[in-house]
Amino acid sequence: MEKLWDKGYDINEEIARFTVGRDRELDLYLARHDVLGSMAHITMLESIGLLTRDELDALLAELRSIYRDAEEGRFEIEEGIEDVHSQVELLLTRRLGDVGKKIHSGRSRNDQVLVDLKLWTREQLRLVAEDVRGLFDELQQQSEHYKHVLMPGYTHLQVAMPSSFGLWFGAYAESLVDDLVMLQAAYRITNRNPLGSAAGYGSSFPLNRQMTTDLLGFDSMDYNVVYAQMGRGKTERNVSFALAGIAGTLSKLAFDACLFNSQNFGFVRLPKECTTGSSIMPHKKNPDVFELTRAKCNKLQALPQQITLIMNNLPSGYFRDLQILKEVFLPAFQELHDCLSMATYIISRMEVNEDILSDTRYDLMFSVEEVNRLAAEGMPFRDAYKKVGMDIEAGRFQPRKEVHHTHEGSIGHLCTEQIRALMQQVWDSFDFQRAIDAEQELLTNPKHQTS
Ligand code: ARG
């Protein structure tokens, strides 16, 4: 195996295989962002006299072409090359000769992988936020569409009080607002530049870290170089808590949907094309999509624990342990994306049973309505409670199947607009465009001429 750190002696091949692990496959996730990080780094190196203008121009052109290859799925890590960082340096050296070997001044793979992960995660968080917004919109639309359709509410899975599809769909929409608040915190922590921390202790070159921060469109840098290195693992853990929050909302929604779709409830109907059949029972239309969503989202909720355990009790400074985080962290985003887009699709096509309450087994959910009616007429609440309780026991209870819930957040006053405003407020405080613009600028119109 060809190594950046070759010092003229042979490395045991088994040791090489073990230490490289799954990097050759997982680092492909980071390829585009590794290139962007390098573009910013060398632009800065030229500004402090460590590269000439011509060298910089040649390097940037090649990096841009590697970026395009990565974008179009043509980038690969060759047999015998250990990671994305080595592969990019190898390509530059192969194409440009010695100048390719100059790009690593003032940098270590430790801050390189850090910045790759920050840039990649920042992009992924934007995609997650967009997915969440999409599901939120569908849930709110369904909530408004079915706001007059009543359903039983349960406590202890026992019929409890009147609820509505307006409330049910709307509850999950509001839950996503809070999940997005957590995602935004994760985004802010992610959107800081660790580049320049090198191996974790900075460099004796007069690096201009503000310049790479600006070029990459980060909100700020992770200033302290020791802390910047601590961001490896800490960022992943914080982000994974945010992903787990969304997954928690989704798995609960998925369980409700499975339950309500069962014949014994019959509250919702999943679109036919979203169900799966049985190999033996010809009548089956199973809600496998929601079952898989539930399982995947439960698994995603284990991610913070997995990350915590992998990095637990590591002192400050880089350790190879951190490499293993990529195995659990990187694929999690696609899984969550799949679950979010499946849920969005099905929710938007879900039909509800508008006639649930004609079934007398739900009659008792109106007991509190009756107690409240008597109390409003002047009977003390406790006496009214007792009267209705005795009527129920004696089989005399006749429900009036109408509800008058008017306060905020209740059946008759869903506050859909207020919840939408909350979502908008969170949404508006993300600044995705800044990151997009900076990356675009770096790729199409490198600013080094102004330095
Ligand atoms: N593959 C490594 C990782 O993910 C890159 C950094 C290697 N640094 C080192 N000092 N061995 O952590």
PDB file of N, CA and C and ligand atoms in Angstrom, residues 23 83 85 109-110 113 232 318 320 322-323 326, ligand 1:
ATOM      1  N   ASP A  23     -12.307   2.946   5.468  1.00  0.00           N
ATOM      2  CA  ASP A  23     -12.097   4.319   4.970  1.00  0.00           C
ATOM      3  C   ASP A  23     -12.214   4.450   3.457  1.00  0.00           C
ATOM      4  N   ASP A  83      -6.930   6.569   1.954  1.00  0.00           N
ATOM      5  CA  ASP A  83      -8.098   7.407   2.263  1.00  0.00           C
ATOM      6  C   ASP A  83      -8.273   8.497   1.199  1.00  0.00           C
ATOM      7  N   HIS A  85      -7.941  11.679   1.457  1.00  0.00           N
ATOM      8  CA  HIS A  85      -6.909  12.720   1.503  1.00  0.00           C
ATOM      9  C   HIS A  85      -5.690  12.306   0.674  1.00  0.00           C
ATOM     10  N   ARG A 109      -3.903  15.468   8.299  1.00  0.00           N
ATOM     11  CA  ARG A 109      -5.161  14.802   7.967  1.00  0.00           C
ATOM     12  C   ARG A 109      -6.171  14.951   9.105  1.00  0.00           C
ATOM     13  N   ASN A 110      -5.666  15.261  10.294  1.00  0.00           N
ATOM     14  CA  ASN A 110      -6.604  15.418  11.417  1.00  0.00           C
ATOM     15  C   ASN A 110      -7.536  16.615  11.216  1.00  0.00           C
ATOM     16  N   VAL A 113      -9.762  15.932   7.839  1.00  0.00           N
ATOM     17  CA  VAL A 113     -10.984  15.129   7.970  1.00  0.00           C
ATOM     18  C   VAL A 113     -12.011  15.895   8.803  1.00  0.00           C
ATOM     19  N   ARG A 232     -14.094  16.787  16.797  1.00  0.00           N
ATOM     20  CA  ARG A 232     -14.279  15.462  16.166  1.00  0.00           C
ATOM     21  C   ARG A 232     -14.980  14.582  17.192  1.00  0.00           C
ATOM     22  N   TYR A 318      -6.037  13.954  19.020  1.00  0.00           N
ATOM     23  CA  TYR A 318      -6.563  12.997  18.036  1.00  0.00           C
ATOM     24  C   TYR A 318      -6.278  11.553  18.431  1.00  0.00           C
ATOM     25  N   ARG A 320      -7.119   7.442  16.700  1.00  0.00           N
ATOM     26  CA  ARG A 320      -7.662   6.724  15.547  1.00  0.00           C
ATOM     27  C   ARG A 320      -9.054   6.170  15.825  1.00  0.00           C
ATOM     28  N   LEU A 322     -11.477   7.726  16.459  1.00  0.00           N
ATOM     29  CA  LEU A 322     -12.451   8.639  15.862  1.00  0.00           C
ATOM     30  C   LEU A 322     -12.837   8.242  14.445  1.00  0.00           C
ATOM     31  N   GLN A 323     -11.930   7.532  13.786  1.00  0.00           N
ATOM     32  CA  GLN A 323     -12.217   7.066  12.426  1.00  0.00           C
ATOM     33  C   GLN A 323     -13.476   6.204  12.375  1.00  0.00           C
ATOM     34  N   LYS A 326     -17.178   7.396  11.610  1.00  0.00           N
ATOM     35  CA  LYS A 326     -17.712   7.557  10.251  1.00  0.00           C
ATOM     36  C   LYS A 326     -18.621   6.390   9.878  1.00  0.00           C
TER      37      LYS A 326
HETATM   38  N1  ARG B   1      -8.816   8.197   8.413  1.00  0.00           N
HETATM   39  C1  ARG B   1      -8.463   9.042   9.483  1.00  0.00           C
HETATM   40  C2  ARG B   1      -9.676   9.405  10.338  1.00  0.00           C
HETATM   41  O1  ARG B   1     -10.750   9.281   9.893  1.00  0.00           O
HETATM   42  C3  ARG B   1      -7.850  10.288   8.961  1.00  0.00           C
HETATM   43  C4  ARG B   1      -6.916  10.923   9.898  1.00  0.00           C
HETATM   44  C5  ARG B   1      -5.707  10.124  10.041  1.00  0.00           C
HETATM   45  N2  ARG B   1      -4.836  10.729  11.008  1.00  0.00           N
HETATM   46  C6  ARG B   1      -3.953  10.038  11.698  1.00  0.00           C
HETATM   47  N3  ARG B   1      -3.239  10.695  12.551  1.00  0.00           N
HETATM   48  N4  ARG B   1      -3.760   8.751  11.534  1.00  0.00           N
HETATM   49  O2  ARG B   1      -9.535   9.772  11.456  1.00  0.00           O
END
